[in-house]
Coordinates of C-alpha atoms in Angstrom, one line a residue:
Chain A
M1 CA 122.3 92.9 77.5
A2 CA 125.7 94.5 77.5
H3 CA 128.9 93.7 79.4
A4 CA 130.4 95.8 81.9
A5 CA 131.1 99.7 82.1
K6 CA 130.7 102.2 79.1
L7 CA 131.3 105.9 78.8
G8 CA 128.4 107.9 78.3
T9 CA 126.0 110.8 79.3
N10 CA 125.7 110.1 83.0
V11 CA 124.1 113.3 84.4
T12 CA 124.3 112.6 88.1
G13 CA 127.7 114.2 89.2
V14 CA 127.8 118.1 89.7
Q15 CA 130.6 118.2 87.2
M16 CA 127.7 117.6 84.7
S17 CA 125.9 121.0 85.6
P18 CA 128.7 123.6 87.2
K19 CA 126.5 126.5 86.9
D20 CA 123.6 125.1 88.9
T21 CA 125.8 123.5 91.3
E22 CA 127.2 127.0 91.8
S23 CA 123.5 128.4 92.3
L24 CA 122.6 125.4 94.6
L25 CA 125.8 126.0 96.8
E26 CA 124.9 129.6 96.8
A27 CA 121.7 129.0 98.4
V28 CA 123.4 126.1 100.8
N29 CA 125.5 128.8 102.0
E30 CA 123.0 131.6 102.5
I31 CA 120.3 129.2 103.8
H32 CA 121.4 127.5 107.0
P33 CA 119.8 124.6 108.9
D34 CA 116.7 125.8 110.8
V35 CA 117.5 123.0 113.3
P36 CA 120.5 123.2 115.3
G37 CA 122.7 119.8 115.7
D38 CA 123.8 116.9 114.1
T39 CA 123.1 112.8 113.1
S40 CA 123.5 112.6 117.4
G41 CA 119.6 113.0 117.6
L42 CA 118.9 110.3 114.9
M43 CA 121.5 107.9 116.7
R44 CA 119.9 109.0 120.1
E45 CA 116.2 108.1 118.5
R46 CA 117.3 104.8 116.6
A47 CA 118.9 103.5 120.2
E48 CA 115.6 104.3 122.3
R49 CA 113.4 102.6 119.7
A50 CA 115.4 99.8 119.7
S51 CA 115.4 99.5 123.4
E52 CA 111.7 99.9 122.9
A53 CA 111.1 97.2 120.0
E54 CA 109.5 94.1 120.1
R55 CA 111.2 91.0 118.5
I56 CA 110.6 90.2 115.0
G57 CA 108.9 87.1 115.7
S58 CA 109.5 83.5 117.6
V59 CA 111.1 80.4 116.9
P60 CA 108.1 77.8 116.4
L61 CA 106.9 75.0 119.0
P62 CA 107.4 71.4 117.1
G63 CA 104.2 70.6 115.9
S64 CA 103.7 67.0 116.2
A65 CA 103.9 64.4 119.1
K66 CA 106.7 62.8 117.7
G67 CA 108.6 66.0 116.9
M68 CA 107.7 66.8 120.3
L69 CA 109.3 64.0 121.8
K70 CA 112.3 63.9 119.5
S71 CA 112.7 67.8 120.3
S72 CA 112.5 67.4 124.1
M73 CA 115.4 64.8 123.9
D74 CA 117.6 67.0 121.7
M75 CA 116.5 70.3 123.8
L76 CA 118.2 68.0 126.8
R77 CA 121.3 68.1 125.1
G78 CA 121.9 71.8 124.5
K79 CA 121.2 74.8 126.8
S80 CA 119.3 76.7 124.1
P81 CA 118.3 74.7 121.2
E82 CA 116.2 77.1 119.6
I83 CA 118.9 79.0 118.8
L84 CA 120.4 76.1 116.6
L85 CA 116.9 75.6 115.1
D86 CA 116.7 79.5 114.1
K87 CA 120.1 79.3 112.5
M88 CA 119.2 76.1 110.6
G89 CA 116.1 77.9 109.4
E90 CA 118.2 80.7 108.4
R91 CA 120.3 78.4 106.4
L92 CA 117.7 76.6 104.8
A93 CA 115.9 80.1 103.6
Y94 CA 119.2 81.1 102.3
E95 CA 120.1 78.0 100.3
R96 CA 116.5 78.1 98.9
N97 CA 116.9 81.7 97.9
G98 CA 120.3 81.0 96.4
V99 CA 118.7 78.1 93.9
R100 CA 116.4 80.9 92.9
L101 CA 119.4 83.8 92.6
Y102 CA 121.7 81.1 90.5
D103 CA 118.2 80.5 88.2
A104 CA 118.1 83.7 87.9
M105 CA 121.8 84.1 87.1
I106 CA 121.9 81.6 84.5
A107 CA 118.9 83.5 82.5
K108 CA 121.2 86.7 82.9
V109 CA 124.3 84.7 81.1
K110 CA 122.2 83.1 78.5
G111 CA 121.2 86.7 77.7
S112 CA 124.2 88.3 77.4
D113 CA 125.9 89.6 74.5
T114 CA 128.2 86.8 74.5
P115 CA 126.9 84.0 76.2
D116 CA 129.5 81.9 78.3
S117 CA 128.6 78.3 78.1
E118 CA 131.3 77.3 80.9
L119 CA 130.0 80.1 83.1
V120 CA 127.0 78.4 82.6
G121 CA 127.4 75.2 83.5
T122 CA 129.5 76.4 86.6
L123 CA 126.7 78.3 87.6
Q124 CA 124.3 75.2 87.0
H125 CA 126.5 73.0 89.2
I126 CA 126.5 75.6 92.1
R127 CA 123.0 75.9 91.6
D128 CA 122.4 72.1 92.0
E129 CA 124.5 72.0 95.0
E130 CA 122.5 74.7 96.6
Y131 CA 119.8 72.7 96.2
E132 CA 121.2 69.5 97.8
H133 CA 122.1 72.1 101.0
M134 CA 118.9 73.2 101.2
M135 CA 117.1 69.6 101.5
L136 CA 120.1 68.7 103.7
V137 CA 119.0 71.5 106.3
A138 CA 115.4 70.4 105.9
R139 CA 116.0 66.9 106.7
H140 CA 117.9 67.9 109.8
I141 CA 115.6 70.3 111.2
E142 CA 113.1 67.5 110.9
T143 CA 115.4 65.0 112.7
L144 CA 115.3 67.8 115.5
G145 CA 111.4 67.3 115.8
A146 CA 111.1 70.9 114.0
D147 CA 109.1 72.1 111.2
P148 CA 111.2 73.1 107.8
T149 CA 108.4 74.8 106.5
A150 CA 108.2 77.7 109.2
Q151 CA 109.9 80.6 108.5
T152 CA 112.1 81.2 111.5
P153 CA 113.2 85.0 112.8
C154 CA 117.0 84.6 111.2
A155 CA 115.0 82.9 107.8
D156 CA 113.0 86.3 107.8
V157 CA 115.5 88.4 108.5
V158 CA 118.1 87.1 105.8
G159 CA 115.1 87.3 103.3
V160 CA 115.7 91.2 103.9
L161 CA 119.3 90.6 103.6
G162 CA 119.3 89.0 100.3
M163 CA 116.3 91.3 98.5
G164 CA 119.5 93.2 97.1
A165 CA 121.2 90.6 95.7
L166 CA 117.9 89.6 94.0
Q167 CA 116.8 93.2 93.0
T168 CA 120.5 93.2 91.3
I169 CA 120.4 89.8 89.5
T170 CA 116.7 90.0 88.3
D171 CA 117.1 93.5 86.6
P172 CA 117.8 92.8 83.0
R173 CA 120.0 95.8 83.1
T174 CA 122.6 94.7 85.1
N175 CA 125.1 93.0 83.4
V176 CA 127.2 89.5 84.0
E177 CA 129.6 91.2 86.3
Q178 CA 127.6 93.5 88.3
C179 CA 125.5 90.1 89.3
M180 CA 128.6 88.1 89.9
N181 CA 129.6 90.6 92.5
A182 CA 126.2 90.1 94.1
L183 CA 126.9 86.4 94.3
L184 CA 130.2 86.8 95.5
T185 CA 128.7 88.6 98.5
I186 CA 126.1 86.1 98.7
E187 CA 129.0 83.2 98.8
L188 CA 131.2 84.9 100.9
A189 CA 128.3 85.3 103.8
D190 CA 127.4 81.7 103.0
N191 CA 130.8 80.4 103.9
A192 CA 131.0 82.0 106.8
A193 CA 127.1 81.0 107.6
W194 CA 127.9 77.4 107.3
E195 CA 131.3 77.7 109.6
M196 CA 129.3 79.0 112.2
L197 CA 126.4 76.5 112.2
I198 CA 128.6 73.5 112.3
E199 CA 130.3 75.2 115.3
L200 CA 127.0 75.6 116.9
A201 CA 125.7 72.2 115.8
E202 CA 128.9 70.7 117.5
A203 CA 128.5 72.8 120.7
G204 CA 124.5 71.9 120.6
G205 CA 125.4 68.2 120.9
H206 CA 124.7 67.4 117.7
P207 CA 127.8 65.6 115.9
N208 CA 126.1 64.1 113.1
I209 CA 124.6 67.1 112.0
A210 CA 128.0 69.0 112.3
Q211 CA 129.6 66.1 110.1
D212 CA 126.7 66.3 107.5
F213 CA 127.3 70.0 107.4
K214 CA 130.9 69.6 107.1
H215 CA 130.3 68.2 103.7
A216 CA 128.2 71.4 102.6
L217 CA 130.8 73.8 103.8
D218 CA 133.3 72.1 101.4
Q219 CA 131.1 72.8 98.4
E220 CA 130.7 76.1 99.6
N221 CA 134.5 76.7 99.4
D222 CA 134.6 75.5 95.9
H223 CA 131.6 78.1 95.1
L224 CA 133.1 81.0 96.5
V225 CA 136.3 80.0 94.4
K226 CA 134.4 79.4 91.5
V227 CA 132.6 82.4 91.6
K228 CA 135.9 84.6 92.6
T229 CA 137.4 83.1 89.4
A230 CA 135.1 83.6 87.2
M231 CA 134.6 87.4 88.2
R232 CA 138.1 87.4 88.2
R233 CA 138.6 86.1 84.8
S234 CA 135.9 88.6 82.9
L235 CA 136.8 91.7 84.6
I236 CA 140.6 91.5 84.0
G237 CA 140.1 90.2 80.7
Q238 CA 138.3 93.5 79.6
V239 CA 141.1 95.7 80.9
T240 CA 144.0 93.9 79.6
Chain B
M1 CA 98.4 125.8 71.3
T2 CA 96.1 128.8 72.1
Q3 CA 92.9 127.4 72.2
L4 CA 91.8 123.8 73.1
T5 CA 88.5 123.8 71.2
G6 CA 90.8 124.2 68.0
I7 CA 92.6 120.7 68.3
L8 CA 88.9 119.1 69.4
D9 CA 89.0 119.0 65.1
N10 CA 91.5 116.4 65.6
K11 CA 89.5 113.3 66.9
G12 CA 92.4 111.5 68.3
T13 CA 92.7 107.9 68.5
P14 CA 89.7 105.9 68.5
L15 CA 89.3 104.2 71.9
E16 CA 88.8 100.7 70.3
K17 CA 92.4 101.3 68.8
Q18 CA 94.0 102.3 72.1
Q19 CA 95.7 98.9 72.9
F20 CA 98.4 97.6 74.8
T21 CA 100.2 94.6 75.5
W22 CA 101.6 93.5 79.0
K23 CA 105.3 93.7 77.8
E24 CA 105.1 97.4 76.3
M25 CA 103.4 98.5 79.8
A26 CA 106.4 97.0 81.7
G27 CA 108.8 98.0 79.2
Q28 CA 112.3 99.5 79.3
P29 CA 112.6 101.8 82.1
I30 CA 114.6 105.4 81.8
S31 CA 117.9 105.6 83.2
K32 CA 118.4 106.9 86.6
L33 CA 121.9 107.9 85.5
D34 CA 121.6 109.1 82.2
D35 CA 118.5 110.6 81.4
D36 CA 117.4 114.0 82.4
A37 CA 115.5 114.7 85.4
F38 CA 112.8 116.5 83.8
T39 CA 112.4 113.3 81.7
R40 CA 111.7 111.7 85.3
V41 CA 109.5 114.7 86.3
R42 CA 107.3 114.5 83.5
I43 CA 107.0 110.5 84.0
I44 CA 105.9 111.2 88.0
L45 CA 103.6 113.7 86.8
M46 CA 101.9 111.9 84.5
N47 CA 101.2 108.9 86.4
G48 CA 99.8 111.2 89.1
V49 CA 97.5 112.9 86.2
E50 CA 96.2 109.1 84.9
T51 CA 95.6 107.7 88.5
D52 CA 93.6 110.9 89.2
A53 CA 91.9 110.2 86.1
L54 CA 90.7 107.1 87.3
R55 CA 90.1 108.5 90.7
L56 CA 87.8 111.0 89.3
K57 CA 85.8 108.5 86.7
H58 CA 85.2 105.8 89.9
G59 CA 83.6 109.1 91.8
I60 CA 81.2 109.8 88.9
A61 CA 80.4 106.2 88.5
R62 CA 79.5 106.1 92.0
I63 CA 76.9 108.8 91.7
T64 CA 75.4 108.3 88.2
G65 CA 74.8 105.0 86.4
Q66 CA 74.2 105.7 82.7
L67 CA 77.6 106.4 82.2
R68 CA 79.4 103.4 84.0
Q69 CA 80.1 101.9 80.7
P70 CA 82.1 104.6 79.1
L71 CA 83.9 105.3 82.0
A72 CA 84.9 102.0 82.6
E73 CA 86.1 101.6 78.9
I74 CA 88.0 104.9 79.1
R75 CA 89.6 104.0 82.5
R76 CA 90.4 100.5 81.2
V77 CA 92.9 102.5 78.9
E78 CA 93.7 104.8 81.5
Q79 CA 95.0 102.2 83.7
H80 CA 97.2 101.0 81.3
Q81 CA 98.5 104.3 80.2
A82 CA 99.3 105.0 84.0
T83 CA 101.2 101.6 84.0
M84 CA 103.0 102.0 81.0
I85 CA 104.0 105.4 82.5
N86 CA 104.9 104.5 85.9
W87 CA 106.7 101.3 85.5
L88 CA 109.7 103.5 83.4
I89 CA 110.7 104.3 87.1
G90 CA 113.8 101.6 87.2
A91 CA 114.3 99.1 90.3
D92 CA 117.2 100.8 91.2
H93 CA 115.8 104.0 92.7
S94 CA 115.3 103.1 96.3
P95 CA 111.9 104.0 97.5
L96 CA 113.4 107.4 99.2
E97 CA 115.6 108.5 95.9
T98 CA 111.7 108.3 94.4
T99 CA 110.6 110.6 96.8
I100 CA 113.3 113.0 96.1
A101 CA 111.9 113.0 92.5
Y102 CA 108.4 113.3 93.8
E103 CA 109.4 116.5 95.9
Q104 CA 111.2 118.0 92.5
V105 CA 108.0 117.2 90.6
A106 CA 105.6 118.9 93.3
I107 CA 108.4 122.1 93.2
E108 CA 109.2 122.5 89.6
V109 CA 106.0 122.0 88.4
T110 CA 103.8 124.1 91.3
A111 CA 106.5 126.9 90.6
A112 CA 105.3 126.6 86.9
V113 CA 102.0 126.7 87.7
A114 CA 102.1 129.6 90.0
Q115 CA 103.6 131.7 87.5
N116 CA 101.1 130.8 84.7
E117 CA 97.9 131.2 87.0
P118 CA 95.9 134.4 86.3
D119 CA 93.9 134.0 89.4
P120 CA 95.8 135.6 92.0
Y121 CA 94.3 133.9 95.0
Q122 CA 94.8 130.7 93.3
A123 CA 98.7 131.4 92.4
Q124 CA 99.1 132.6 96.3
T125 CA 97.8 128.9 96.9
Y126 CA 100.1 127.4 94.7
R127 CA 103.1 129.4 96.1
Y128 CA 101.9 128.5 99.7
G129 CA 102.3 124.9 99.1
L130 CA 105.1 125.1 97.0
L131 CA 107.0 126.3 99.8
E132 CA 105.9 123.3 102.1
D133 CA 107.0 120.7 99.4
F134 CA 110.2 122.7 98.9
D135 CA 110.9 121.7 102.6
H136 CA 110.0 118.3 102.2
L137 CA 112.5 118.0 99.7
Y138 CA 115.2 119.4 102.3
R139 CA 114.0 116.9 104.9
Y140 CA 114.1 113.9 102.7
S141 CA 117.5 114.8 101.4
A142 CA 118.9 114.8 104.7
M143 CA 117.1 111.6 105.2
L144 CA 118.4 110.0 101.9
D145 CA 122.2 111.3 103.1
R146 CA 121.8 109.9 106.3
L147 CA 120.0 106.9 106.1
E148 CA 121.2 105.1 102.7
G149 CA 124.4 107.5 102.2
K150 CA 123.6 108.8 98.9
D151 CA 123.8 112.4 97.2
P152 CA 120.0 113.4 96.7
N153 CA 121.6 115.9 94.0
N154 CA 122.4 112.5 91.9
I155 CA 118.6 112.7 91.3
L156 CA 118.2 116.4 91.4
Q157 CA 120.8 116.9 89.0
G158 CA 121.4 120.4 90.2
Y159 CA 118.2 122.0 89.0
T160 CA 116.4 122.2 92.6
D161 CA 117.8 124.0 95.6
I162 CA 118.3 121.7 98.9
V163 CA 117.7 124.3 101.8
P164 CA 114.9 124.8 104.2
G165 CA 111.5 126.2 103.3
R166 CA 108.7 126.5 105.7
P167 CA 109.7 124.1 108.2
T168 CA 107.9 120.9 108.0
S169 CA 106.9 121.1 111.8
Q170 CA 104.9 124.1 111.2
H171 CA 102.7 122.3 108.4
H172 CA 100.4 120.6 110.6
R173 CA 97.4 122.9 110.8
H174 CA 93.8 122.4 112.0
P175 CA 91.7 121.0 108.9
E176 CA 89.7 124.3 109.0
N177 CA 93.1 126.2 108.1
D178 CA 93.8 123.9 105.0
L179 CA 90.6 124.6 103.2
R180 CA 90.3 127.1 100.3
D181 CA 87.8 129.1 98.3
S182 CA 87.3 127.8 95.1
Y183 CA 87.2 129.3 91.7
A184 CA 83.8 130.1 90.3
K185 CA 83.0 128.1 87.3
E186 CA 81.3 131.0 85.5
D187 CA 84.1 133.2 85.9
A188 CA 87.4 131.0 86.0
A189 CA 89.4 130.8 83.0
L190 CA 90.2 127.3 81.5
I191 CA 93.3 127.1 82.9
T192 CA 92.7 128.1 86.1
K193 CA 90.6 124.8 86.1
I194 CA 93.5 122.8 84.5
H195 CA 95.8 123.9 87.2
A196 CA 93.5 122.7 90.0
A197 CA 93.0 119.6 88.6
L198 CA 96.6 119.1 87.7
I199 CA 98.0 119.8 91.2
T200 CA 95.3 118.0 92.9
G201 CA 96.3 114.9 91.1
A202 CA 99.7 115.3 91.7
E203 CA 99.5 115.7 95.4
Y204 CA 97.1 113.0 95.9
Q205 CA 99.8 110.8 94.1
T206 CA 102.1 112.0 96.3
H207 CA 100.2 111.3 99.5
D208 CA 99.3 107.6 98.2
Y209 CA 102.9 106.7 97.5
Y210 CA 103.9 107.9 100.9
Q211 CA 101.3 106.3 102.5
N212 CA 102.3 103.2 100.9
I213 CA 105.9 103.0 101.1
G214 CA 106.2 104.4 104.3
P215 CA 105.8 101.1 106.2
L216 CA 108.3 99.7 103.9
F217 CA 111.1 101.3 105.7
A218 CA 113.0 99.5 108.8
D219 CA 114.4 102.8 110.2
P220 CA 112.0 104.3 112.9
L221 CA 112.3 107.7 111.9
A222 CA 112.1 107.2 108.3
R223 CA 109.1 105.7 109.1
Q224 CA 107.8 108.4 111.3
L225 CA 109.3 111.0 108.5
Y226 CA 107.0 109.4 105.7
A227 CA 103.9 109.4 108.8
E228 CA 104.4 113.3 109.0
I229 CA 104.9 114.1 105.5
A230 CA 101.8 112.0 104.1
S231 CA 99.8 113.8 106.8
V232 CA 100.9 117.2 105.2
E233 CA 100.5 115.7 101.8
E234 CA 96.3 115.1 102.8
Q235 CA 96.7 118.3 103.9
H236 CA 97.8 119.7 100.3
V237 CA 95.3 117.2 98.7
T238 CA 92.5 119.3 100.7
Q239 CA 94.0 122.5 100.3
Y240 CA 94.0 122.0 96.4
G241 CA 91.2 119.9 96.1
S242 CA 88.9 123.0 97.5
L243 CA 90.3 125.4 94.8
A244 CA 87.9 123.8 92.3
D245 CA 84.3 124.9 92.1
P246 CA 81.9 122.2 94.0
Q247 CA 79.1 123.7 92.0
E248 CA 80.6 122.2 88.6
T249 CA 78.7 119.4 87.3
F250 CA 80.4 116.1 87.5
M251 CA 80.5 116.1 83.3
E252 CA 81.9 119.9 83.7
K253 CA 84.6 118.0 86.2
W254 CA 85.2 115.1 83.9
L255 CA 85.7 117.5 80.5
V256 CA 88.3 119.9 82.8
H257 CA 90.0 116.7 83.6
E258 CA 90.3 115.3 80.0
A259 CA 91.3 118.9 78.7
M260 CA 93.7 119.0 81.4
E261 CA 95.5 115.5 80.4
V262 CA 95.3 116.8 76.3
Y263 CA 97.2 119.9 77.9
M264 CA 99.7 118.2 79.8
Y265 CA 100.5 115.5 77.3
A266 CA 100.8 118.4 74.9
S267 CA 103.2 120.1 77.3
C268 CA 105.3 116.9 77.6
A269 CA 105.6 115.9 74.0
E270 CA 106.8 119.5 73.4
Q271 CA 109.7 119.6 75.7
E272 CA 110.8 115.7 76.1
T273 CA 114.4 114.8 75.5
N274 CA 114.1 111.4 75.5
P275 CA 113.0 110.1 72.0
R276 CA 111.3 107.1 73.1
I277 CA 109.6 109.0 75.7
K278 CA 108.0 111.7 73.7
A279 CA 107.2 109.0 71.1
M280 CA 104.9 107.4 74.0
W281 CA 103.5 111.3 74.9
E282 CA 102.8 111.8 71.4
R283 CA 100.8 108.8 71.5
F284 CA 99.0 109.1 74.6
L285 CA 98.0 113.0 73.6
D286 CA 96.1 111.1 70.7
Y287 CA 94.5 109.0 73.1
E288 CA 93.4 111.8 75.3
L289 CA 92.3 113.6 72.5
G290 CA 90.0 110.4 71.7
H291 CA 89.0 110.6 75.4
L292 CA 88.1 114.3 75.3
N293 CA 86.0 113.9 72.2
I294 CA 83.8 111.3 74.0
A295 CA 83.7 113.3 76.9
C296 CA 82.6 116.2 74.5
E297 CA 79.6 113.9 73.3
Y298 CA 78.3 112.9 76.3
F299 CA 78.3 116.6 77.6
K300 CA 76.5 117.5 74.8
Q301 CA 73.8 114.5 75.0
L302 CA 73.4 114.7 78.8
E303 CA 73.7 118.6 79.3
R304 CA 72.8 119.7 75.9
R305 CA 75.3 122.5 76.0
D306 CA 78.1 123.1 73.9
P307 CA 81.6 121.9 75.1
A308 CA 82.8 124.9 74.1
E309 CA 81.5 126.8 76.9
I310 CA 83.8 125.0 79.0
L311 CA 86.8 124.2 76.6
G312 CA 86.6 127.8 75.0
G313 CA 89.0 130.8 75.6
P314 CA 92.6 131.5 75.2
L315 CA 95.5 128.9 76.9
P316 CA 98.7 130.2 78.0
K317 CA 101.8 128.7 76.8
M318 CA 102.8 125.0 78.0
V319 CA 103.7 123.9 81.4
E320 CA 107.2 124.8 81.2
F321 CA 109.6 121.9 82.7
K322 CA 112.5 123.7 83.7
S323 CA 114.5 124.6 86.8
Q324 CA 112.4 127.6 88.6
R325 CA 114.7 128.3 91.2
S326 CA 115.0 132.2 90.5
F327 CA 111.1 132.0 91.4
V328 CA 111.5 129.8 94.3
R329 CA 114.0 131.9 96.0
K330 CA 112.0 135.1 95.5
V331 CA 109.0 132.9 96.9
L332 CA 110.8 131.8 99.8
A333 CA 112.1 135.3 100.5
A334 CA 109.0 136.8 100.4
E335 CA 106.4 134.2 101.8
V336 CA 108.2 131.7 104.2
N337 CA 106.3 133.4 107.3
L338 CA 103.1 133.2 105.8
R339 CA 100.7 130.8 107.7
S340 CA 96.7 129.9 106.8
S341 CA 93.9 131.0 108.6
G342 CA 90.6 129.7 107.4
T343 CA 90.9 130.2 104.0
G344 CA 93.3 133.2 103.9
Y345 CA 96.9 133.9 104.4
V346 CA 98.6 135.9 107.5
D347 CA 101.8 136.1 109.3
K348 CA 102.9 133.6 111.2
A349 CA 102.2 135.8 114.3
Q350 CA 98.6 135.6 113.5
E351 CA 98.1 131.9 113.1
P352 CA 95.0 130.8 114.7
Q353 CA 95.4 129.0 117.7
S354 CA 93.6 126.0 116.5
S355 CA 96.3 125.1 114.3
L356 CA 99.0 125.9 117.2
D357 CA 97.1 123.5 119.3
Y358 CA 96.7 120.9 117.0
R359 CA 100.4 120.9 116.2
N360 CA 101.5 121.1 119.8
Q361 CA 99.5 117.7 120.3
L362 CA 100.9 116.0 117.3
N363 CA 104.3 117.3 117.7
S364 CA 104.5 116.5 121.6
E365 CA 106.5 113.2 121.3
G366 CA 109.0 114.5 119.1
I367 CA 109.3 115.7 115.3
A368 CA 111.1 113.4 112.6
A369 CA 111.5 115.9 110.4
D370 CA 113.8 118.1 112.5
I371 CA 115.3 115.0 113.9
V372 CA 116.7 113.9 110.6
S373 CA 117.6 117.3 109.3
A374 CA 119.1 118.7 112.4
G375 CA 122.3 120.8 111.2
Y376 CA 122.2 119.2 107.8
Q377 CA 123.7 121.2 104.9
W378 CA 123.9 119.6 101.5
A379 CA 127.6 119.3 100.1
P380 CA 128.5 117.5 96.8
G381 CA 128.8 114.0 97.1
T382 CA 126.8 114.1 100.5
E383 CA 127.6 115.6 103.7
L384 CA 130.3 112.9 104.6
M385 CA 132.3 114.3 101.9
R386 CA 132.4 118.1 103.2
K387 CA 133.0 116.7 106.8
A388 CA 136.3 114.9 105.5
S389 CA 137.5 117.8 103.1

């Protein structure tokens, strides 16, 4: 796998096929849309379907009697504790997915033309902290009496969101910079999500959980700096 | 190539030498950006051909015991051929982008076939179906632009027009109007039989693809559009599937299919621009010659006839993989208002009530093809670029 961009025979744009483009535009100008209107019908229909739709799923009820008791006690503290549980489920799924993304990224860097051992070290460090965060969230889900093995609705949705990064990083043809860009997206969102989760834990009456999560946020801030720095170093280095 | 029987002297690759590894089957994909659109057209088409080869042989194995083992042995190779071909489509194609490519296959290949087809009724049927796939391309292009913000021409590379054809909303017909007359096996030219097998296989895979990926979309209109067009593709399989003579024996159908595969790999190998892919077409041409020879041996054993009875006679030139724009425009101008009545073609004013009733019921809660394409005009770089300029 090669680094960065290269000039070549990209044939996707109209400049690569001027005669065909002329013919195509001629057809477009002669044969007009048969259905009048614009995108407003599509938007109306989407809105209507959203109003009719059922939800993606539910936050599971605590499974054990012990869990139920603890959960009931904690539930008394917040107005809607299932919201915190759902978001904790999301973070667990996200961090777990993050471990796998960094595993894939390490393989990518090792397979590049000029493997950067320092970058591999950095990625391994971040990967190990993502693993810690994943276990931290799992533990706290248990202290709330809930089941960390359940996939909550937000965990499910964030899995859909992560598919783009996963597809980008695991494609053998993508280069290190393209994949660092995927990790940047992941880390930016992760950062904001931890901030939100801490606020949510505090508002829900769980200061101990919030405190533990602040440590994770500090580490996430460091991840973001490391990813940005690695990207900048690589890209700027190639144009100067 | 002018005659298929001539190339039967070449026995091809023996079946036991037709081997693969997992790594080569899941090999390097083509480049969505740098490879010519017709390389992708050939890949999609030949995956359809191979999956139809599996389908036909499973069908034969269901009704006869004696061929089960040889059919299973050939199918295993065909499974791996299909995999090696289909895995050439890279993961940077979104399912909707691949859909655009599927419609390009349907348009450009059906147009080439329609011009090569000597039987006027069969040629008319190809032109009829062509205008529907042409319209599907327009609806899906609008969907791609308006859902993913991508330009369908990045896939089509200027070879295929993006304008309305016979409106998709009017493709939905009563099944009685989707059946067609078949060729008569004793009178039809070999190329007529090959065309019917080819286009039926191609449409079958298009149907199966839409049917499988439709539910992967989150957008409700995309889901509905795939439901709508998958239904039309089932009609197309019905239409094209009825072109072949039902009186053909299963051995005859097997021979025709293998002949079609040989003809198609030869066409692909002749015109491929990517050297790596060309080598694969040549390799598979030799594999197919091996399969065709086996089929010929069983034909002799079971039917006690000379395969030349089926495979003899001249073949026209190879299928031409190139932009068929001017032909498609002519067909569009002359035949967009054709509708089918039973197995025949009539003006839309004479369309049977059975189809109108069927369609009105299906369309009664909204038509995705219309909603997603309302006012859509392709522009270089998506319609958002046109609106901004």
